[in-house]
Amino acid sequence: MEAESHSVLLVSRDSKIVSQISAFLVPPLFELTTTSDFNEARRLATERSFNIIIADSGDGYDTDFAINLADSYSTILLLVPNEHFDEISYRVEGYGILTITKPFEPFYLYNMMKIAIAVQYKVQVLSSQTTKLKVKMEEIKQVNRAKMLLMQNMKMTEQEAHRYIEKEAMDRGMKKTAISEEIIKTYG
């Protein structure tokens, strides 16, 4: 089995941090994109999705970038000076942003990356489940609309309309949504 590659966007004005993280996040496990400009990072993050975004908050108070991206599917790691860690960590944790003190030990970064990868897997699973639920809800809405049209136009009860859609789907080897779509086209 081939290891999955994780796309990472690193935004930092500190060349030492960039070289330290770049040396750690190597292919094929990581696909690293770096920039020193937060506006460029914003543009990159809107053009494509990254599994993990690492943002160096500089003095610790430049956290808007991370907060603005918090509702994306990316796992965000915010690098924060040790002296401001508690204050900023408390401020951003409600957005689901993970914080790392800087300077940091490579082992600490390694552990945080493992956590970020685990969080990313969870986000993907939950996103997939959400998508499936949305599709299922749309299907239910469509069948309910078809039942309502049968009740209005064919004077069926809800049970009769339900049974009609199920029987048609079974007899014709079609999905209930396809039968519902036909009913909606006919009566809608």
XYZ file of N, CA, C and O in Angstrom:
752
model
N 0.843 -1.185 0.000
C 0.000 0.000 0.000
C 0.883 1.241 0.000
O 1.821 1.352 0.773
N 0.562 2.168 -0.853
C 1.347 3.388 -0.980
C 0.876 4.424 0.028
O -0.314 4.598 0.242
N 1.834 5.108 0.667
C 1.488 6.140 1.648
C 0.859 7.333 0.940
O 1.278 7.720 -0.153
N -0.142 7.900 1.572
C -0.830 9.060 1.013
C 0.023 10.305 1.213
O 0.658 10.484 2.243
N 0.014 11.187 0.221
C 0.731 12.443 0.317
C -0.207 13.501 0.894
O -1.376 13.556 0.549
N 0.334 14.325 1.774
C -0.454 15.380 2.423
C 0.009 16.736 1.901
O 1.190 17.054 1.969
N -0.935 17.515 1.380
C -0.586 18.842 0.875
C -0.529 19.817 2.048
O -1.436 19.870 2.876
N 0.553 20.568 2.104
C 0.785 21.505 3.208
C 1.128 22.872 2.643
O 1.965 22.996 1.752
N 0.462 23.893 3.174
C 0.806 25.280 2.858
C 1.465 25.869 4.089
O 0.885 25.844 5.179
N 2.679 26.362 3.912
C 3.416 26.999 5.003
C 3.559 28.473 4.677
O 4.078 28.841 3.620
N 3.080 29.322 5.583
C 3.237 30.760 5.393
C 3.999 31.315 6.591
O 3.563 31.196 7.729
N 5.187 31.871 6.283
C 6.036 32.428 7.338
C 6.991 33.436 6.727
O 7.509 33.226 5.628
N 7.230 34.508 7.453
C 8.212 35.519 7.029
C 9.601 35.197 7.575
O 10.569 35.858 7.235
N 9.681 34.183 8.435
C 10.929 33.799 9.092
C 11.605 32.681 8.303
O 11.139 31.546 8.289
N 12.723 33.004 7.648
C 13.407 32.023 6.797
C 13.929 30.835 7.600
O 14.018 29.725 7.077
N 14.256 31.047 8.862
C 14.738 29.943 9.710
C 13.620 28.919 9.921
O 13.844 27.712 9.819
N 12.405 29.397 10.189
C 11.258 28.501 10.381
C 10.935 27.780 9.073
O 10.684 26.581 9.065
N 10.982 28.505 7.958
C 10.699 27.900 6.655
C 11.692 26.773 6.384
O 11.295 25.671 5.984
N 12.986 27.016 6.601
C 13.981 25.973 6.327
C 13.848 24.814 7.313
O 14.008 23.651 6.920
N 13.537 25.101 8.568
C 13.360 24.053 9.569
C 12.183 23.133 9.206
O 12.301 21.916 9.230
N 11.052 23.727 8.833
C 9.867 22.938 8.491
C 10.043 22.272 7.127
O 9.670 21.111 6.942
N 10.653 22.961 6.179
C 10.888 22.386 4.851
C 11.778 21.152 4.931
O 11.574 20.188 4.179
N 12.738 21.163 5.820
C 13.626 20.013 5.990
C 12.876 18.825 6.584
O 13.246 17.674 6.369
N 11.835 19.104 7.309
C 11.070 18.062 7.989
C 9.959 17.480 7.117
O 9.718 16.281 7.126
N 9.269 18.330 6.372
C 8.122 17.907 5.570
C 8.566 17.605 4.140
O 8.419 18.422 3.248
N 9.093 16.417 3.922
C 9.672 16.058 2.635
C 8.778 15.100 1.854
O 8.005 14.348 2.445
N 8.904 15.146 0.521
C 8.174 14.186 -0.317
C 8.674 12.768 -0.031
O 9.791 12.614 0.436
N 7.934 11.756 -0.286
C 6.611 11.746 -0.900
C 5.473 11.908 0.101
O 4.330 12.032 -0.299
N 5.772 11.912 1.406
C 4.703 12.000 2.397
C 4.058 13.385 2.417
O 2.867 13.513 2.693
N 4.828 14.423 2.125
C 4.291 15.783 2.155
C 4.577 16.497 0.835
O 5.650 16.379 0.266
N 3.582 17.261 0.392
C 3.727 18.145 -0.762
C 3.661 19.557 -0.193
O 2.593 20.025 0.189
N 4.805 20.201 -0.083
C 4.910 21.479 0.620
C 4.931 22.658 -0.341
O 5.696 22.685 -1.302
N 4.072 23.643 -0.057
C 4.066 24.922 -0.763
C 4.382 25.982 0.278
O 3.758 26.001 1.346
N 5.337 26.852 -0.002
C 5.716 27.879 0.969
C 5.545 29.266 0.373
O 5.686 29.471 -0.834
N 5.244 30.201 1.248
C 5.191 31.614 0.873
C 5.456 32.450 2.126
O 5.197 32.000 3.241
N 5.965 33.646 1.904
C 6.207 34.552 3.027
C 5.132 35.641 3.097
O 5.134 36.465 3.996
N 4.225 35.623 2.141
C 3.205 36.659 2.017
C 1.822 36.093 2.371
O 1.350 35.155 1.719
N 1.181 36.661 3.374
C -0.131 36.177 3.806
C -1.209 36.395 2.745
O -2.137 35.601 2.624
N -1.094 37.465 1.952
C -2.051 37.679 0.862
C -1.906 36.596 -0.203
O -2.896 36.091 -0.732
N -0.663 36.251 -0.520
C -0.400 35.163 -1.466
C -0.932 33.839 -0.906
O -1.525 33.039 -1.626
N -0.743 33.620 0.375
C -1.238 32.394 1.017
C -2.764 32.324 0.944
O -3.333 31.263 0.687
N -3.424 33.460 1.157
C -4.888 33.520 1.044
C -5.330 33.131 -0.367
O -6.253 32.366 -0.555
N -4.638 33.683 -1.358
C -4.944 33.379 -2.754
C -4.735 31.890 -3.038
O -5.591 31.238 -3.634
N -3.616 31.354 -2.597
C -3.324 29.931 -2.808
C -4.386 29.044 -2.154
O -4.826 28.050 -2.729
N -4.801 29.419 -0.954
C -5.790 28.619 -0.207
C -7.179 28.678 -0.846
O -7.979 27.759 -0.650
N -7.462 29.738 -1.605
C -8.758 29.796 -2.285
C -8.704 29.084 -3.635
O -9.727 28.619 -4.113
N -7.525 29.006 -4.235
C -7.375 28.343 -5.528
C -7.377 26.832 -5.422
O -7.778 26.145 -6.338
N -6.879 26.298 -4.328
C -6.844 24.850 -4.126
C -6.949 24.548 -2.642
O -6.739 25.429 -1.817
N -7.288 23.317 -2.328
C -7.396 22.980 -0.911
C -6.110 22.299 -0.454
O -5.494 21.540 -1.205
N -5.720 22.609 0.747
C -4.554 22.009 1.384
C -5.036 21.178 2.556
O -5.964 21.589 3.261
N -4.397 20.034 2.782
C -4.758 19.231 3.945
C -4.416 19.978 5.228
O -5.207 19.997 6.173
N -3.231 20.573 5.244
C -2.738 21.252 6.448
C -2.191 22.618 6.048
O -1.498 22.749 5.036
N -2.518 23.625 6.842
C -1.951 24.962 6.651
C -1.203 25.316 7.929
O -1.775 25.273 9.027
N 0.072 25.636 7.776
C 0.895 26.059 8.911
C 1.127 27.550 8.752
O 1.686 27.996 7.745
N 0.666 28.313 9.727
C 0.795 29.768 9.662
C 1.652 30.257 10.819
O 1.362 29.963 11.983
N 2.702 30.985 10.508
C 3.575 31.581 11.510
C 3.016 32.957 11.826
O 3.020 33.849 10.990
N 2.519 33.109 13.037
C 1.856 34.362 13.409
C 2.830 35.496 13.710
O 2.408 36.542 14.193
N 4.097 35.319 13.425
C 5.070 36.392 13.653
C 5.180 36.725 15.124
O 5.618 35.907 15.924
N 4.711 37.904 15.490
C 4.782 38.334 16.885
C 3.684 37.703 17.738
O 3.634 37.897 18.940
N 2.786 36.980 17.110
C 1.738 36.304 17.860
C 0.380 36.946 17.725
O -0.622 36.335 18.056
N 0.336 38.159 17.252
C -0.948 38.845 17.186
C -1.554 38.848 15.787
O -2.661 39.302 15.585
N -0.830 38.323 14.813
C -1.322 38.255 13.445
C -2.018 36.910 13.231
O -1.502 36.022 12.578
N -3.201 36.748 13.799
C -3.917 35.466 13.743
C -5.126 35.500 12.807
O -5.773 34.483 12.618
N -5.417 36.657 12.216
C -6.594 36.786 11.348
C -6.568 35.817 10.177
O -7.595 35.282 9.782
N -5.381 35.600 9.607
C -5.254 34.682 8.480
C -5.780 33.302 8.862
O -6.589 32.713 8.152
N -5.327 32.791 9.989
C -5.749 31.458 10.442
C -7.242 31.428 10.742
O -7.944 30.487 10.358
N -7.745 32.445 11.398
C -9.174 32.495 11.739
C -10.024 32.558 10.473
O -11.062 31.899 10.379
N -9.587 33.332 9.472
C -10.350 33.436 8.217
C -10.425 32.115 7.467
O -11.383 31.866 6.751
N -9.415 31.267 7.627
C -9.411 29.975 6.937
C -9.970 28.843 7.800
O -10.025 27.701 7.351
N -10.387 29.159 9.002
C -10.827 28.119 9.941
C -12.035 27.335 9.452
O -12.210 26.183 9.833
N -12.864 27.920 8.610
C -14.051 27.192 8.152
C -13.775 26.361 6.894
O -14.687 25.755 6.338
N -12.525 26.302 6.461
C -12.173 25.447 5.325
C -11.973 24.016 5.828
O -12.030 23.749 7.029
N -11.733 23.108 4.905
C -11.501 21.715 5.293
C -10.065 21.463 5.714
O -9.705 20.350 6.057
N -9.233 22.485 5.698
C -7.832 22.341 6.081
C -7.691 22.302 7.596
O -8.428 22.970 8.314
N -6.714 21.509 8.050
C -6.336 21.538 9.460
C -5.295 22.645 9.591
O -4.324 22.672 8.831
N -5.503 23.555 10.534
C -4.622 24.714 10.640
C -3.770 24.615 11.894
O -4.290 24.418 12.996
N -2.467 24.775 11.689
C -1.504 24.839 12.788
C -0.985 26.271 12.835
O -0.497 26.783 11.827
N -1.099 26.886 13.977
C -0.659 28.273 14.139
C 0.574 28.296 15.030
O 0.537 27.809 16.162
N 1.670 28.844 14.496
C 2.907 28.979 15.257
C 2.850 30.281 16.041
O 2.653 31.347 15.466
N 3.016 30.172 17.362
C 2.819 31.317 18.251
C 4.021 31.448 19.191
O 4.502 30.442 19.719
N 4.501 32.681 19.406
C 5.598 32.855 20.371
C 5.184 32.328 21.743
O 4.035 32.481 22.169
N 6.142 31.716 22.421
C 5.884 31.092 23.717
C 5.223 32.043 24.720
O 4.314 31.662 25.443
N 5.648 33.302 24.718
C 5.117 34.261 25.702
C 3.650 34.627 25.475
O 2.977 35.136 26.369
N 3.128 34.371 24.270
C 1.726 34.683 23.965
C 0.874 33.424 23.757
O -0.290 33.525 23.378
N 1.484 32.272 23.996
C 0.831 31.010 23.660
C -0.530 30.834 24.327
O -1.526 30.548 23.656
N -0.608 30.985 25.637
C -1.870 30.741 26.357
C -2.987 31.652 25.866
O -4.097 31.203 25.578
N -2.685 32.924 25.731
C -3.683 33.905 25.304
C -4.199 33.609 23.890
O -5.412 33.567 23.646
N -3.283 33.380 22.961
C -3.682 33.159 21.570
C -4.306 31.778 21.390
O -5.300 31.633 20.680
N -3.763 30.783 22.045
C -4.323 29.435 21.956
C -5.776 29.436 22.417
O -6.651 28.860 21.767
N -6.041 30.115 23.519
C -7.405 30.217 24.038
C -8.316 30.942 23.031
O -9.454 30.547 22.818
N -7.774 31.962 22.389
C -8.554 32.761 21.433
C -8.932 31.973 20.179
O -10.034 32.128 19.651
N -8.043 31.109 19.683
C -8.284 30.431 18.408
C -8.788 28.999 18.532
O -9.241 28.423 17.550
N -8.739 28.423 19.717
C -9.127 27.007 19.835
C -10.593 26.773 19.491
O -10.947 25.709 18.988
N -11.445 27.754 19.706
C -12.854 27.638 19.350
C -13.080 27.557 17.843
O -14.143 27.136 17.393
N -12.083 27.948 17.077
C -12.150 27.855 15.616
C -11.594 26.529 15.110
O -11.545 26.286 13.912
N -11.117 25.683 16.026
C -10.537 24.403 15.636
C -9.099 24.524 15.164
O -8.600 23.651 14.454
N -8.440 25.585 15.570
C -7.053 25.821 15.158
C -6.119 25.249 16.225
O -6.293 25.515 17.420
N -5.134 24.465 15.782
C -4.133 23.911 16.681
C -2.988 24.910 16.799
O -2.592 25.521 15.804
N -2.455 25.077 18.002
C -1.367 26.034 18.197
C -0.092 25.308 18.622
O -0.136 24.318 19.339
N 1.038 25.843 18.153
C 2.355 25.322 18.481
C 3.196 26.495 18.961
O 3.196 27.559 18.340
N 3.910 26.274 20.063
C 4.799 27.339 20.536
C 6.046 27.383 19.658
O 6.482 26.372 19.120
N 6.581 28.565 19.520
C 7.863 28.708 18.842
C 8.802 29.485 19.735
O 8.337 30.361 20.475
N 10.053 29.157 19.715
C 10.660 28.101 18.917
C 10.163 26.721 19.366
O 9.720 26.546 20.498
N 10.261 25.747 18.460
C 9.767 24.410 18.757
C 10.852 23.376 18.490
O 11.755 23.591 17.699
N 10.709 22.270 19.195
C 11.596 21.134 18.974
C 11.059 20.311 17.807
O 9.840 20.186 17.658
N 11.924 19.738 16.987
C 11.462 18.924 15.866
C 10.517 17.787 16.289
O 9.532 17.507 15.606
N 10.777 17.167 17.441
C 9.906 16.090 17.910
C 8.502 16.612 18.216
O 7.503 15.955 17.938
N 8.416 17.819 18.749
C 7.121 18.435 19.046
C 6.358 18.708 17.740
O 5.177 18.422 17.631
N 7.064 19.234 16.740
C 6.441 19.469 15.437
C 5.985 18.146 14.829
O 4.884 18.050 14.289
N 6.811 17.115 14.942
C 6.455 15.790 14.435
C 5.148 15.304 15.066
O 4.240 14.847 14.361
N 5.031 15.422 16.370
C 3.801 15.000 17.053
C 2.596 15.832 16.634
O 1.497 15.294 16.449
N 2.779 17.121 16.469
C 1.672 17.980 16.041
C 1.257 17.653 14.608
O 0.069 17.693 14.284
N 2.206 17.310 13.756
C 1.866 16.922 12.391
C 1.073 15.619 12.391
O 0.123 15.463 11.618
N 1.445 14.686 13.277
C 0.674 13.445 13.389
C -0.757 13.745 13.833
O -1.713 13.168 13.315
N -0.906 14.663 14.771
C -2.247 15.063 15.220
C -3.000 15.736 14.075
O -4.175 15.441 13.840
N -2.330 16.618 13.345
C -2.976 17.318 12.227
C -3.432 16.326 11.158
O -4.531 16.463 10.603
N -2.623 15.316 10.883
C -2.996 14.302 9.895
C -4.204 13.513 10.385
O -5.149 13.262 9.634
N -4.201 13.152 11.667
C -5.346 12.422 12.238
C -6.615 13.270 12.170
O -7.690 12.772 11.808
N -6.502 14.544 12.493
C -7.651 15.455 12.414
C -8.129 15.553 10.966
O -9.332 15.540 10.704
N -7.189 15.613 10.029
C -7.549 15.723 8.618
C -8.327 14.499 8.158
O -9.306 14.614 7.432
N -7.912 13.317 8.596
C -8.657 12.099 8.252
C -10.078 12.172 8.800
O -11.035 11.813 8.124
N -10.224 12.633 10.025
C -11.558 12.762 10.630
C -12.410 13.752 9.850
O -13.598 13.516 9.620
N -11.824 14.870 9.457
C -12.554 15.882 8.677
C -13.032 15.266 7.364
O -14.177 15.474 6.951
N -12.178 14.489 6.705
C -12.554 13.859 5.443
C -13.705 12.873 5.640
O -14.639 12.835 4.835
N -13.633 12.072 6.698
C -14.698 11.102 6.969
C -16.009 11.825 7.257
O -17.060 11.479 6.697
N -15.958 12.837 8.110
C -17.172 13.588 8.446
C -17.726 14.325 7.239
O -18.943 14.386 7.041
N -16.849 14.855 6.399
C -17.288 15.539 5.190
C -17.986 14.567 4.250
O -19.034 14.885 3.674
N -17.432 13.381 4.121
C -18.040 12.352 3.271
C -19.411 11.952 3.809
O -20.376 11.813 3.052
N -19.501 11.781 5.130
C -20.783 11.426 5.739
C -21.806 12.543 5.560
O -22.980 12.274 5.283
N -21.369 13.774 5.690
C -22.259 14.917 5.504
C -22.790 14.955 4.075
O -23.976 15.184 3.850
N -21.907 14.715 3.117
C -22.322 14.702 1.715
C -23.355 13.607 1.470
O -24.367 13.833 0.809
N -23.108 12.419 2.013
C -24.061 11.311 1.861
C -25.410 11.656 2.479
O -26.462 11.359 1.900
N -25.392 12.295 3.651
C -26.643 12.685 4.303
C -27.395 13.731 3.487
O -28.621 13.675 3.377
N -26.663 14.675 2.910
C -27.308 15.698 2.075
C -27.976 15.068 0.865
O -29.093 15.434 0.500
N -27.298 14.118 0.235
C -27.869 13.423 -0.920
C -29.119 12.667 -0.502
O -30.155 12.725 -1.176
N -29.041 11.967 0.623
C -30.190 11.206 1.124
C -31.369 12.138 1.427
O -32.523 11.821 1.104
N -31.090 13.291 2.039
C -32.153 14.251 2.343
C -32.803 14.774 1.069
O -34.027 14.937 1.017
N -32.008 15.032 0.036
C -32.554 15.488 -1.240
C -33.432 14.412 -1.862
O -34.478 14.715 -2.439
N -32.994 13.159 -1.750
C -33.801 12.054 -2.272
C -35.143 11.970 -1.541
O -36.188 11.779 -2.165
N -35.102 12.114 -0.224
C -36.336 12.064 0.576
C -37.259 13.211 0.184
O -38.467 13.021 0.019
N -36.693 14.404 0.012
C -37.498 15.560 -0.409
C -38.158 15.301 -1.759
O -39.330 15.629 -1.962
N -37.399 14.729 -2.670
C -37.918 14.459 -4.011
C -39.065 13.440 -3.959
O -40.110 13.641 -4.581
N -38.886 12.360 -3.196
C -39.943 11.349 -3.065
C -41.164 11.964 -2.383
O -42.311 11.731 -2.811
N -40.946 12.772 -1.361
C -42.072 13.421 -0.668
C -42.822 14.373 -1.598
O -44.054 14.459 -1.550
N -42.077 15.086 -2.443
C -42.738 15.996 -3.397
C -43.586 15.199 -4.386
O -44.724 15.582 -4.695
N -43.047 14.069 -4.846
C -43.803 13.219 -5.776
C -45.049 12.656 -5.090
O -46.132 12.619 -5.695
N -44.911 12.247 -3.838
C -46.086 11.750 -3.100
C -47.140 12.836 -2.980
O -48.336 12.584 -3.185
N -46.712 14.047 -2.679
C -47.641 15.167 -2.542
C -48.377 15.427 -3.867
O -49.592 15.644 -3.881
N -47.639 15.355 -4.974
C -48.266 15.564 -6.282
C -49.266 14.448 -6.611
O -50.333 14.717 -7.168
N -48.938 13.223 -6.240
C -49.881 12.118 -6.440
C -51.134 12.307 -5.582
O -52.257 12.043 -6.032
N -50.923 12.770 -4.364
C -52.061 13.004 -3.459
C -52.962 14.109 -4.019
O -54.186 13.998 -3.978
N -52.373 15.163 -4.571
C -53.154 16.275 -5.107
C -53.830 15.934 -6.431
O -54.988 16.273 -6.642
N -53.087 15.274 -7.315
C -53.595 15.039 -8.660
C -54.325 13.714 -8.850
O -55.199 13.613 -9.705
N -53.959 12.728 -8.101
C -54.572 11.404 -8.258
C -55.466 11.053 -7.072
O -55.972 9.947 -6.985
N -55.595 12.000 -6.145
C -56.457 11.832 -4.956
C -56.088 10.585 -4.155
O -56.939 9.876 -3.629
N -54.773 10.306 -4.066
C -54.289 9.178 -3.279
C -54.045 9.629 -1.854
O -53.817 10.811 -1.595
N -54.080 8.691 -0.921
C -53.633 8.976 0.437
C -52.105 8.936 0.421
O -51.494 8.465 -0.558
N -51.502 9.363 1.505
C -50.034 9.328 1.564
C -49.534 7.889 1.461
O -48.559 7.613 0.764
N -50.205 6.965 2.147
C -49.808 5.554 2.084
C -49.938 4.996 0.671
O -49.074 4.257 0.202
N -51.007 5.359 -0.010
C -51.202 4.885 -1.388
C -50.123 5.462 -2.312
O -49.591 4.740 -3.168
N -49.800 6.720 -2.147
C -48.765 7.356 -2.974
C -47.405 6.708 -2.706
O -46.646 6.425 -3.640
N -47.137 6.449 -1.452
C -45.877 5.804 -1.066
C -45.783 4.414 -1.700
O -44.775 4.050 -2.300
N -46.840 3.671 -1.549
C -46.900 2.313 -2.103
C -46.784 2.351 -3.630
O -46.096 1.519 -4.221
N -47.427 3.308 -4.277
C -47.377 3.443 -5.741
C -45.930 3.649 -6.203
O -45.463 2.989 -7.141
N -45.220 4.556 -5.542
C -43.828 4.852 -5.922
C -42.952 3.622 -5.708
O -42.146 3.256 -6.575
N -43.115 2.954 -4.563
C -42.327 1.753 -4.291
C -42.614 0.648 -5.314
O -41.697 0.003 -5.809
N -43.893 0.425 -5.620
C -44.289 -0.642 -6.545
C -43.772 -0.351 -7.956
O -43.233 -1.236 -8.622
N -43.896 0.893 -8.409
C -43.386 1.269 -9.724
C -41.873 1.055 -9.797
O -41.362 0.554 -10.797
N -41.181 1.442 -8.745
C -39.723 1.287 -8.718
C -39.355 -0.194 -8.790
O -38.441 -0.581 -9.539
N -40.058 -1.024 -8.033
C -39.785 -2.454 -8.023
C -40.137 -3.099 -9.372
O -39.343 -3.842 -9.947
N -41.320 -2.803 -9.874
C -41.789 -3.410 -11.122
C -40.905 -3.027 -12.311
O -40.691 -3.837 -13.216
N -40.413 -1.803 -12.307
C -39.643 -1.310 -13.451
C -38.129 -1.385 -13.231
O -37.357 -1.008 -14.108
N -37.732 -1.878 -12.047
C -36.298 -1.999 -11.760
C -35.584 -0.670 -11.714
O -34.450 -0.551 -12.173
N -36.275 0.327 -11.171
C -35.713 1.674 -11.100
C -35.641 2.118 -9.638
O -36.281 1.527 -8.770
N -34.913 3.169 -9.412
C -34.862 3.748 -8.067
C -36.114 4.581 -7.829
O -36.715 5.106 -8.772
N -36.458 4.714 -6.546
C -37.627 5.538 -6.194
C -37.443 6.979 -6.638
O -38.407 7.636 -7.020
N -36.194 7.452 -6.632
C -35.950 8.840 -7.053
C -36.232 9.022 -8.542
O -36.716 10.080 -8.950
N -35.932 8.000 -9.346
C -36.203 8.092 -10.785
C -37.710 8.110 -11.044
O -38.200 8.886 -11.885
N -38.454 7.278 -10.308
C -39.917 7.264 -10.430
C -40.473 8.609 -9.968
O -41.345 9.192 -10.621
N -39.935 9.114 -8.867
C -40.381 10.406 -8.340
C -40.138 11.516 -9.342
O -40.961 12.414 -9.510
N -38.970 11.465 -9.991
C -38.639 12.476 -11.005
C -39.654 12.466 -12.144
O -40.091 13.522 -12.606
N -40.054 11.271 -12.578
C -41.077 11.160 -13.635
C -42.394 11.764 -13.177
O -43.061 12.476 -13.939
N -42.780 11.475 -11.939
C -44.048 12.012 -11.390
C -43.986 13.534 -11.332
O -44.931 14.219 -11.699
N -42.857 14.059 -10.899
C -42.688 15.503 -10.794
C -42.755 16.152 -12.179
O -43.390 17.202 -12.349
N -42.148 15.508 -13.190
C -42.212 16.039 -14.555
C -43.637 15.998 -15.086
O -44.062 16.910 -15.803
N -44.371 14.957 -14.715
C -45.754 14.819 -15.198
C -46.701 15.800 -14.522
O -47.504 16.463 -15.199
N -46.639 15.909 -13.215
C -47.616 16.691 -12.466
C -47.080 18.028 -11.921
O -47.850 18.851 -11.450
N -45.742 18.160 -11.908
C -45.138 19.342 -11.283
C -45.119 20.491 -12.182
O -45.331 21.599 -12.151
